């Protein structure tokens, strides 16, 4: 995963001090792109041990269309706890926009089913897009994430705002536009999550995996992650692991946690860091 360390090094060297919503402070750059050839292995960061279980459950939870953290908590995943109401609600975040975007006339739009249908029937399309960015439900910035969620607004505006698929010569690629990337904590999760989604969509569409292209807007290192970043930058990446997916699953909504097996994941020890709420 030299691509990830290059991003981290770039932000450390070029990043400029910038204040942020959470009051933590960051060093930030605007605009960065990484490319991962999924045939070369699974892009899970190796310079610290990453908790793949949380990544898989979060993605399955998005695909279920759920926005209450109950499913995550039942599976021991706590990464969304900081933003949810006491009842576990996050408002209409990713799962809601992906599976039941409000059509405005009482109808809802299942963007995931639609995009898979389009990939299968019109693979040359230049409109293979899923958008999580819905201006009608953005949080009211006068209130905290939990207050917004309690009012039926999104706890947080989506960081992964939209993604686009592309089919060429039997291979499926995916590009994500992420408006804001927490380079130390979130980005390793985000890379693995979208790489996995690309493998899953490729399988159900009978395509081979192509590239995952990760485009970042505000790419930042929180100032309370700088020491952890230094530790990581001093480490040498291991070869990429391999993701094995149960080949019998042919419906994107039928995957379960047991359908995924990561092989040959060799990683340096985990590095702890506080998450900015
Ligand atoms: N807010 C901030 N500040 N950073 C983010 O990365 C982020 N997200 C999601 C929404 N808001 C965000 C939440 N995703 C962790 C990882 C991903 C998160 C939130 C938190 C985290 O704490 N990871 C630890 C523990 C892992 C675990 O418990 O499994 C880690 O060491 O990786 C980005 O999409």
Short mmCIF file of C-alpha atoms and ligand atoms in Angstrom, two decimals:
data_model
loop_
_atom_site.label_atom_id
_atom_site.label_comp_id
_atom_site.label_asym_id
_atom_site.label_seq_id
_atom_site.Cartn_x
_atom_site.Cartn_y
_atom_site.Cartn_z
CA UNK A 1 0.00 0.00 0.00
CA UNK A 2 2.60 2.52 -1.01
CA UNK A 3 -0.22 4.59 -2.55
CA UNK A 4 -1.67 5.27 0.91
CA UNK A 5 1.68 6.16 2.47
CA UNK A 6 2.31 8.52 -0.45
CA UNK A 7 -0.96 10.29 0.34
CA UNK A 8 -0.03 10.52 4.02
CA UNK A 9 3.44 11.84 3.16
CA UNK A 10 1.96 14.36 0.72
CA UNK A 11 -0.45 15.74 3.33
CA UNK A 12 2.28 15.86 5.95
CA UNK A 13 4.64 17.73 3.61
CA UNK A 14 2.21 19.94 1.67
CA UNK A 15 -0.68 20.25 4.12
CA UNK A 16 -1.54 23.68 5.47
CA UNK A 17 -3.01 24.30 8.90
CA UNK A 18 -6.80 24.61 8.60
CA UNK A 19 -9.51 24.76 11.24
CA UNK A 20 -12.48 22.45 10.97
CA UNK A 21 -16.02 21.85 12.18
CA UNK A 22 -14.92 19.55 14.98
CA UNK A 23 -12.58 22.15 16.52
CA UNK A 24 -9.66 19.71 16.46
CA UNK A 25 -7.54 21.36 13.75
CA UNK A 26 -6.02 19.70 10.69
CA UNK A 27 -3.33 20.01 8.09
CA UNK A 28 -5.06 19.84 4.76
CA UNK A 29 -4.59 19.65 1.00
CA UNK A 30 -7.30 19.99 -1.64
CA UNK A 31 -7.52 17.38 -4.38
CA UNK A 32 -5.68 14.05 -4.51
CA UNK A 33 -6.16 10.81 -6.43
CA UNK A 34 -5.08 7.22 -5.83
CA UNK A 35 -5.52 4.23 -8.17
CA UNK A 36 -5.67 0.60 -7.07
CA UNK A 37 -5.57 -2.27 -9.56
CA UNK A 38 -7.81 -4.80 -7.86
CA UNK A 39 -6.21 -7.68 -9.80
CA UNK A 40 -2.99 -7.02 -7.85
CA UNK A 41 -4.56 -7.82 -4.49
CA UNK A 42 -6.88 -6.28 -1.94
CA UNK A 43 -5.97 -2.70 -0.89
CA UNK A 44 -6.10 -3.05 2.88
CA UNK A 45 -3.47 -0.88 4.59
CA UNK A 46 -0.61 -3.04 5.95
CA UNK A 47 1.40 -0.39 7.84
CA UNK A 48 -1.08 -0.71 10.72
CA UNK A 49 -3.46 -3.55 11.41
CA UNK A 50 -6.93 -2.58 10.15
CA UNK A 51 -10.14 -3.98 11.57
CA UNK A 52 -11.66 -5.53 8.45
CA UNK A 53 -14.63 -6.84 10.42
CA UNK A 54 -15.88 -3.29 11.02
CA UNK A 55 -15.39 -2.43 7.33
CA UNK A 56 -17.36 -5.46 6.07
CA UNK A 57 -20.23 -4.98 8.54
CA UNK A 58 -20.45 -1.26 7.75
CA UNK A 59 -20.72 -1.99 4.02
CA UNK A 60 -23.34 -4.72 4.54
CA UNK A 61 -25.25 -2.26 6.75
CA UNK A 62 -25.19 0.42 4.02
CA UNK A 63 -26.44 -2.15 1.49
CA UNK A 64 -29.31 -3.13 3.78
CA UNK A 65 -30.43 0.48 3.61
CA UNK A 66 -30.23 0.81 7.38
CA UNK A 67 -29.45 4.04 9.24
CA UNK A 68 -29.86 2.87 12.82
CA UNK A 69 -26.64 1.59 14.42
CA UNK A 70 -28.36 -1.41 16.06
CA UNK A 71 -27.08 -3.85 13.41
CA UNK A 72 -23.52 -2.53 13.87
CA UNK A 73 -23.71 -2.77 17.66
CA UNK A 74 -25.15 -6.31 17.47
CA UNK A 75 -22.02 -7.20 15.49
CA UNK A 76 -19.58 -5.45 17.82
CA UNK A 77 -18.92 -2.47 15.52
CA UNK A 78 -18.78 0.90 17.29
CA UNK A 79 -17.40 3.24 14.58
CA UNK A 80 -20.68 5.18 14.20
CA UNK A 81 -21.55 5.44 17.90
CA UNK A 82 -20.26 8.99 18.33
CA UNK A 83 -22.85 10.53 15.99
CA UNK A 84 -26.02 8.57 16.77
CA UNK A 85 -28.96 9.56 19.01
CA UNK A 86 -29.57 7.52 22.19
CA UNK A 87 -32.02 5.49 20.08
CA UNK A 88 -29.21 4.74 17.59
CA UNK A 89 -30.55 6.94 14.79
CA UNK A 90 -28.26 8.74 12.32
CA UNK A 91 -30.95 10.30 10.13
CA UNK A 92 -31.10 9.58 6.37
CA UNK A 93 -27.38 8.78 5.86
CA UNK A 94 -25.75 6.46 3.29
CA UNK A 95 -28.05 3.44 3.57
CA UNK A 96 -31.13 5.60 3.11
CA UNK A 97 -29.79 7.51 0.10
CA UNK A 98 -28.42 4.36 -1.58
CA UNK A 99 -31.58 2.28 -1.23
CA UNK A 100 -34.50 4.67 -0.75
CA UNK A 101 -33.70 8.15 -2.07
CA UNK A 102 -36.87 10.24 -1.75
CA UNK A 103 -38.35 10.70 -5.23
CA UNK A 104 -40.44 13.64 -3.99
CA UNK A 105 -43.78 12.20 -5.16
CA UNK A 106 -44.05 9.47 -2.56
CA UNK A 107 -41.82 7.11 -4.55
CA UNK A 108 -38.35 5.99 -3.51
CA UNK A 109 -35.34 5.21 -5.69
CA UNK A 110 -33.15 2.17 -5.05
CA UNK A 111 -29.93 3.47 -6.58
CA UNK A 112 -28.01 0.24 -5.92
CA UNK A 113 -30.52 -2.02 -7.70
CA UNK A 114 -30.78 0.52 -10.52
CA UNK A 115 -27.04 0.85 -11.07
CA UNK A 116 -26.55 -2.94 -11.09
CA UNK A 117 -29.35 -3.29 -13.63
CA UNK A 118 -27.68 -0.60 -15.76
CA UNK A 119 -24.24 -2.24 -15.50
CA UNK A 120 -25.75 -5.52 -16.70
CA UNK A 121 -27.85 -4.05 -19.51
CA UNK A 122 -25.95 -0.93 -20.67
CA UNK A 123 -22.33 -1.45 -19.57
CA UNK A 124 -21.06 1.33 -21.86
CA UNK A 125 -23.23 3.87 -20.05
CA UNK A 126 -21.51 6.97 -18.70
CA UNK A 127 -24.23 7.40 -16.08
CA UNK A 128 -23.45 4.50 -13.75
CA UNK A 129 -23.65 6.75 -10.71
CA UNK A 130 -24.83 6.47 -7.13
CA UNK A 131 -25.14 9.73 -5.18
CA UNK A 132 -25.31 10.02 -1.42
CA UNK A 133 -25.25 13.83 -1.54
CA UNK A 134 -28.84 15.01 -1.15
CA UNK A 135 -29.08 18.75 -0.42
CA UNK A 136 -32.65 18.38 0.88
CA UNK A 137 -31.56 16.44 3.96
CA UNK A 138 -28.21 18.01 4.82
CA UNK A 139 -27.76 18.80 8.49
CA UNK A 140 -28.54 22.24 9.86
CA UNK A 141 -25.12 23.55 10.89
CA UNK A 142 -26.55 25.32 13.95
CA UNK A 143 -27.06 21.94 15.59
CA UNK A 144 -24.82 19.03 16.58
CA UNK A 145 -24.81 15.72 14.66
CA UNK A 146 -26.98 14.05 17.32
CA UNK A 147 -29.45 16.95 17.35
CA UNK A 148 -29.73 16.81 13.57
CA UNK A 149 -30.32 13.06 13.63
CA UNK A 150 -33.04 13.56 16.26
CA UNK A 151 -34.73 16.08 13.91
CA UNK A 152 -34.68 13.65 10.98
CA UNK A 153 -31.75 15.33 9.24
CA UNK A 154 -28.46 13.59 8.47
CA UNK A 155 -26.17 13.44 11.51
CA UNK A 156 -23.28 14.18 9.14
CA UNK A 157 -23.28 15.11 5.45
CA UNK A 158 -21.90 12.12 3.51
CA UNK A 159 -18.12 12.08 3.10
CA UNK A 160 -18.32 9.67 0.17
CA UNK A 161 -20.59 11.85 -1.90
CA UNK A 162 -20.86 9.84 -5.09
CA UNK A 163 -19.36 6.94 -6.99
CA UNK A 164 -19.35 5.93 -10.63
CA UNK A 165 -18.83 2.56 -12.28
CA UNK A 166 -17.12 2.00 -15.64
CA UNK A 167 -17.00 -1.18 -17.70
CA UNK A 168 -14.27 -1.89 -20.24
CA UNK A 169 -13.17 -5.19 -21.77
CA UNK A 170 -15.10 -7.23 -19.22
CA UNK A 171 -13.66 -5.38 -16.23
CA UNK A 172 -15.54 -3.24 -13.74
CA UNK A 173 -13.90 -0.14 -12.30
CA UNK A 174 -15.25 2.25 -9.69
CA UNK A 175 -14.32 5.83 -8.89
CA UNK A 176 -15.31 7.51 -5.64
CA UNK A 177 -15.46 11.24 -5.06
CA UNK A 178 -14.90 11.79 -1.35
CA UNK A 179 -15.40 15.42 -0.30
CA UNK A 180 -13.53 15.03 2.98
CA UNK A 181 -11.01 12.39 4.00
CA UNK A 182 -9.62 11.77 7.51
CA UNK A 183 -6.33 10.36 6.21
CA UNK A 184 -5.25 8.51 9.33
CA UNK A 185 -8.52 6.93 10.56
CA UNK A 186 -11.14 7.02 7.85
CA UNK A 187 -9.29 6.68 4.54
CA UNK A 188 -7.99 3.11 5.16
CA UNK A 189 -11.62 2.13 5.88
CA UNK A 190 -12.93 4.00 2.85
CA UNK A 191 -10.41 2.42 0.43
CA UNK A 192 -11.14 -1.11 1.63
CA UNK A 193 -14.90 -0.54 1.69
CA UNK A 194 -15.15 0.68 -1.91
CA UNK A 195 -12.64 -1.90 -3.16
CA UNK A 196 -14.84 -4.57 -1.58
CA UNK A 197 -18.01 -3.05 -3.05
CA UNK A 198 -16.36 -3.11 -6.49
CA UNK A 199 -15.47 -6.82 -6.10
CA UNK A 200 -19.04 -7.61 -5.01
CA UNK A 201 -20.69 -5.66 -7.84
CA UNK A 202 -18.27 -7.22 -10.36
CA UNK A 203 -19.18 -10.71 -9.16
CA UNK A 204 -22.94 -10.20 -9.37
CA UNK A 205 -22.56 -8.65 -12.84
CA UNK A 206 -20.27 -11.45 -14.12
CA UNK A 207 -17.39 -9.02 -14.65
CA UNK A 208 -13.76 -9.10 -13.54
CA UNK A 209 -12.58 -6.44 -11.09
CA UNK A 210 -10.74 -3.53 -12.71
CA UNK A 211 -9.51 -0.49 -10.78
CA UNK A 212 -10.69 1.40 -7.74
CA UNK A 213 -9.94 5.10 -8.18
CA UNK A 214 -10.15 7.20 -5.05
CA UNK A 215 -10.52 10.93 -5.58
CA UNK A 216 -10.34 13.11 -2.48
CA UNK A 217 -11.44 16.73 -1.96
CA UNK A 218 -10.22 18.01 1.44
CA UNK A 219 -7.62 15.40 2.43
CA UNK A 220 -6.46 16.08 5.97
CA UNK A 221 -4.49 14.81 8.90
CA UNK A 222 -5.99 15.82 12.25
CA UNK A 223 -3.30 17.48 14.38
CA UNK A 224 -3.89 14.87 17.10
CA UNK A 225 -2.98 12.14 14.56
CA UNK A 226 0.39 13.55 13.50
CA UNK A 227 2.51 11.44 15.86
CA UNK A 228 0.63 8.30 14.76
CA UNK A 229 1.22 9.27 11.12
CA UNK A 230 4.97 9.57 11.79
CA UNK A 231 5.02 6.08 13.28
CA UNK A 232 3.23 4.75 10.23
CA UNK A 233 5.43 6.58 7.72
CA UNK A 234 8.50 4.90 9.24
CA UNK A 235 7.07 1.45 8.45
CA UNK A 236 7.51 -0.55 5.25
CA UNK A 237 4.34 -1.89 3.59
CA UNK A 238 3.84 -5.65 3.18
CA UNK A 239 2.49 -7.19 -0.03
CA UNK A 240 -1.26 -6.77 -0.53
CA UNK A 241 -3.50 -9.53 0.89
CA UNK A 242 -6.06 -11.38 -1.23
CA UNK A 243 -9.83 -11.20 -0.78
CA UNK A 244 -11.77 -14.38 -1.50
CA UNK A 245 -15.53 -13.98 -1.96
CA UNK A 246 -18.01 -16.86 -1.97
CA UNK A 247 -18.56 -17.28 -5.74
CA UNK A 248 -22.12 -18.58 -5.30
CA UNK A 249 -23.55 -15.21 -4.29
CA UNK A 250 -25.12 -13.58 -7.35
CA UNK A 251 -27.39 -11.01 -5.71
CA UNK A 252 -25.75 -7.93 -4.17
CA UNK A 253 -28.21 -8.03 -1.24
CA UNK A 254 -27.48 -11.66 -0.34
CA UNK A 255 -23.90 -11.28 0.89
CA UNK A 256 -23.26 -12.08 4.54
CA UNK A 257 -20.17 -11.61 6.69
CA UNK A 258 -19.20 -15.29 6.22
CA UNK A 259 -18.93 -14.85 2.44
CA UNK A 260 -15.64 -12.96 2.76
CA UNK A 261 -12.22 -14.37 3.55
CA UNK A 262 -9.04 -12.31 3.59
CA UNK A 263 -5.91 -14.34 2.90
CA UNK A 264 -2.26 -13.47 3.54
CA UNK A 265 -2.90 -10.27 5.50
CA UNK A 266 0.43 -9.41 7.04
CA UNK A 267 0.36 -6.08 8.89
CA UNK A 268 2.29 -3.98 11.38
CA UNK A 269 0.67 -3.52 14.82
CA UNK A 270 -2.47 -1.42 15.18
CA UNK A 271 -2.01 2.28 16.05
CA UNK A 272 -4.68 3.92 18.18
CA UNK A 273 -6.01 7.40 17.46
CA UNK A 274 -9.00 9.43 18.72
CA UNK A 275 -11.82 10.12 16.24
CA UNK A 276 -12.98 13.71 15.79
CA UNK A 277 -16.75 13.97 16.27
N1 LIG B 1 -15.40 11.44 11.08
C1 LIG B 1 -14.08 11.49 11.23
N2 LIG B 1 -13.52 12.49 11.94
N3 LIG B 1 -13.26 10.57 10.67
C2 LIG B 1 -13.78 9.56 9.92
O1 LIG B 1 -13.01 8.73 9.42
C3 LIG B 1 -15.18 9.46 9.74
N4 LIG B 1 -15.77 8.47 8.97
C4 LIG B 1 -17.11 8.06 9.32
C5 LIG B 1 -17.87 9.25 9.71
N5 LIG B 1 -17.30 10.32 10.24
C6 LIG B 1 -15.96 10.42 10.35
C7 LIG B 1 -17.05 7.07 10.45
N6 LIG B 1 -16.06 6.06 10.20
C8 LIG B 1 -13.18 4.88 12.93
C9 LIG B 1 -13.14 4.40 11.63
C10 LIG B 1 -14.10 4.83 10.72
C11 LIG B 1 -15.09 5.72 11.10
C12 LIG B 1 -15.11 6.20 12.41
C13 LIG B 1 -14.16 5.77 13.31
C14 LIG B 1 -12.19 4.42 13.96
O2 LIG B 1 -12.20 4.89 15.09
N7 LIG B 1 -11.32 3.46 13.66
C15 LIG B 1 -10.39 2.89 14.60
C16 LIG B 1 -11.04 1.74 15.33
C17 LIG B 1 -11.52 0.65 14.43
C18 LIG B 1 -12.63 -0.22 14.99
O3 LIG B 1 -13.18 0.04 16.05
O4 LIG B 1 -12.96 -1.20 14.31
C19 LIG B 1 -9.14 2.49 13.84
O5 LIG B 1 -8.09 2.40 14.49
O6 LIG B 1 -9.20 2.26 12.63
C20 LIG B 1 -15.19 7.98 7.77
O7 LIG B 1 -15.92 7.35 6.84
#
